[in-house]
Amino acid sequence: ILNVEQSPQSLHVQEGDSTNFTCSFPSSNFYALHWYRWETAKSPEALFVMTLNGDEKKKGRISATLNTKEGYSYLYIKGSQPEDSATYLCASQNTNAGKSTFGDGTTLTVKP
Amino acid sequence: SAVISQKPSRDICQRGTSLTIQCQVDSQVTMMFWYRQQPGQSLTLIATANQGSEATYESGFVIDKFPISRPNLTFSTLTVSNMSPEDSSIYLCSVAYGTGGSYEQYFGPGTRLTVT
């Protein structure tokens, strides 16, 4: 059984602040790590999928890194905006069977 | 990418009744899944919906409680049977596209179920 853990559980920042959260996952049998953004009343939206140790991905002000040897990934948001307020989920895929185990998410609130 | 719709978007149901949730995808897809998120918990995979055969259920989920149909590559239903308040959750349909083992996953908007 995979245990995927995310921290912190919630985060409140001011507009313009930069922030980051952590996703920890078992490093054995690792296949891929996914990040999603889930806004209230909307579908979870895929942000990144990363497979290789040392991978870095970037989309606008959001970026992510991956360390498969120690089993963690960081998600960074530079210059947070109120529209970044959402729950950020990570999911670890440990086989090529198309199934992932999700963490509980980090809920970000950006105050104007 | 995929556009996924779910019906109903929300419902309030009485204990002991059943609810069927529909999931429609705008393109054919092999991998389709059903998840739920109970209040304060993470997304949990219920089952993989297999086209033309019985769904593959995860530990803790059984066909009698969550029967799933997948008549074709664009449509699936999940029934929550004999509901209890513990079944109050968001239920999400999801599809995945990928090659070489890694994939991108897309989710429907979810069905918010409250059981009273």
JSON list of C-alpha atoms in Angstrom, two decimals, chain B residues 42-98:
[
{"chain": "B", "resi": 42, "resn": "SER", "atom": "CA", "xyz": [-8.07, 12.19, -0.07]},
{"chain": "B", "resi": 43, "resn": "LEU", "atom": "CA", "xyz": [-9.30, 10.95, -3.41]},
{"chain": "B", "resi": 44, "resn": "THR", "atom": "CA", "xyz": [-9.72, 7.20, -3.16]},
{"chain": "B", "resi": 45, "resn": "LEU", "atom": "CA", "xyz": [-9.95, 4.89, -6.14]},
{"chain": "B", "resi": 46, "resn": "ILE", "atom": "CA", "xyz": [-13.10, 2.77, -6.10]},
{"chain": "B", "resi": 47, "resn": "ALA", "atom": "CA", "xyz": [-12.61, 0.77, -9.27]},
{"chain": "B", "resi": 48, "resn": "THR", "atom": "CA", "xyz": [-11.37, 0.68, -12.83]},
{"chain": "B", "resi": 49, "resn": "ALA", "atom": "CA", "xyz": [-14.27, 0.52, -15.29]},
{"chain": "B", "resi": 50, "resn": "ASN", "atom": "CA", "xyz": [-13.45, -2.01, -17.99]},
{"chain": "B", "resi": 51, "resn": "GLN", "atom": "CA", "xyz": [-15.25, -1.89, -21.30]},
{"chain": "B", "resi": 52, "resn": "GLY", "atom": "CA", "xyz": [-17.08, -5.13, -22.00]},
{"chain": "B", "resi": 53, "resn": "SER", "atom": "CA", "xyz": [-16.12, -6.84, -18.75]},
{"chain": "B", "resi": 54, "resn": "GLU", "atom": "CA", "xyz": [-16.58, -6.57, -15.02]},
{"chain": "B", "resi": 55, "resn": "ALA", "atom": "CA", "xyz": [-14.98, -3.64, -13.25]},
{"chain": "B", "resi": 56, "resn": "THR", "atom": "CA", "xyz": [-11.82, -4.14, -11.20]},
{"chain": "B", "resi": 57, "resn": "TYR", "atom": "CA", "xyz": [-12.45, -3.08, -7.61]},
{"chain": "B", "resi": 58, "resn": "GLU", "atom": "CA", "xyz": [-9.92, -1.80, -5.10]},
{"chain": "B", "resi": 59, "resn": "SER", "atom": "CA", "xyz": [-9.58, -3.21, -1.63]},
{"chain": "B", "resi": 60, "resn": "GLY", "atom": "CA", "xyz": [-12.55, -2.23, 0.48]},
{"chain": "B", "resi": 61, "resn": "PHE", "atom": "CA", "xyz": [-14.96, -1.80, -2.40]},
{"chain": "B", "resi": 62, "resn": "VAL", "atom": "CA", "xyz": [-17.31, -4.49, -3.71]},
{"chain": "B", "resi": 63, "resn": "ILE", "atom": "CA", "xyz": [-19.51, -4.90, -6.72]},
{"chain": "B", "resi": 64, "resn": "ASP", "atom": "CA", "xyz": [-22.69, -5.35, -4.73]},
{"chain": "B", "resi": 65, "resn": "LYS", "atom": "CA", "xyz": [-22.27, -1.93, -3.15]},
{"chain": "B", "resi": 66, "resn": "PHE", "atom": "CA", "xyz": [-20.83, -0.09, -6.17]},
{"chain": "B", "resi": 67, "resn": "PRO", "atom": "CA", "xyz": [-21.96, -1.79, -9.38]},
{"chain": "B", "resi": 68, "resn": "ILE", "atom": "CA", "xyz": [-20.34, -0.27, -12.46]},
{"chain": "B", "resi": 69, "resn": "SER", "atom": "CA", "xyz": [-21.30, -0.50, -16.09]},
{"chain": "B", "resi": 70, "resn": "ARG", "atom": "CA", "xyz": [-19.08, 0.34, -19.08]},
{"chain": "B", "resi": 71, "resn": "PRO", "atom": "CA", "xyz": [-21.04, -0.43, -22.25]},
{"chain": "B", "resi": 72, "resn": "ASN", "atom": "CA", "xyz": [-18.62, 1.43, -24.56]},
{"chain": "B", "resi": 73, "resn": "LEU", "atom": "CA", "xyz": [-15.43, 3.49, -24.58]},
{"chain": "B", "resi": 74, "resn": "THR", "atom": "CA", "xyz": [-17.14, 6.82, -23.91]},
{"chain": "B", "resi": 75, "resn": "PHE", "atom": "CA", "xyz": [-19.66, 6.07, -21.16]},
{"chain": "B", "resi": 76, "resn": "SER", "atom": "CA", "xyz": [-19.84, 4.53, -17.69]},
{"chain": "B", "resi": 77, "resn": "THR", "atom": "CA", "xyz": [-22.16, 4.46, -14.72]},
{"chain": "B", "resi": 78, "resn": "LEU", "atom": "CA", "xyz": [-21.51, 4.00, -11.02]},
{"chain": "B", "resi": 79, "resn": "THR", "atom": "CA", "xyz": [-24.35, 3.01, -8.72]},
{"chain": "B", "resi": 80, "resn": "VAL", "atom": "CA", "xyz": [-24.13, 3.63, -4.99]},
{"chain": "B", "resi": 81, "resn": "SER", "atom": "CA", "xyz": [-26.44, 1.01, -3.53]},
{"chain": "B", "resi": 82, "resn": "ASN", "atom": "CA", "xyz": [-28.30, 0.84, -0.25]},
{"chain": "B", "resi": 83, "resn": "MET", "atom": "CA", "xyz": [-26.87, 4.18, 0.78]},
{"chain": "B", "resi": 84, "resn": "SER", "atom": "CA", "xyz": [-25.94, 5.20, 4.29]},
{"chain": "B", "resi": 85, "resn": "PRO", "atom": "CA", "xyz": [-24.71, 8.58, 5.60]},
{"chain": "B", "resi": 86, "resn": "GLU", "atom": "CA", "xyz": [-21.13, 7.24, 5.32]},
{"chain": "B", "resi": 87, "resn": "ASP", "atom": "CA", "xyz": [-21.57, 7.24, 1.54]},
{"chain": "B", "resi": 88, "resn": "SER", "atom": "CA", "xyz": [-21.84, 11.04, 1.54]},
{"chain": "B", "resi": 89, "resn": "SER", "atom": "CA", "xyz": [-18.94, 12.00, -0.70]},
{"chain": "B", "resi": 90, "resn": "ILE", "atom": "CA", "xyz": [-17.90, 13.56, -3.95]},
{"chain": "B", "resi": 91, "resn": "TYR", "atom": "CA", "xyz": [-17.79, 10.88, -6.64]},
{"chain": "B", "resi": 92, "resn": "LEU", "atom": "CA", "xyz": [-15.55, 11.56, -9.62]},
{"chain": "B", "resi": 93, "resn": "CYS", "atom": "CA", "xyz": [-15.20, 9.88, -12.95]},
{"chain": "B", "resi": 94, "resn": "SER", "atom": "CA", "xyz": [-11.72, 9.98, -14.45]},
{"chain": "B", "resi": 95, "resn": "VAL", "atom": "CA", "xyz": [-9.98, 8.96, -17.66]},
{"chain": "B", "resi": 96, "resn": "ALA", "atom": "CA", "xyz": [-6.33, 8.57, -18.48]},
{"chain": "B", "resi": 97, "resn": "TYR", "atom": "CA", "xyz": [-4.36, 8.82, -21.68]},
{"chain": "B", "resi": 98, "resn": "GLY", "atom": "CA", "xyz": [-0.76, 7.87, -21.96]}
]
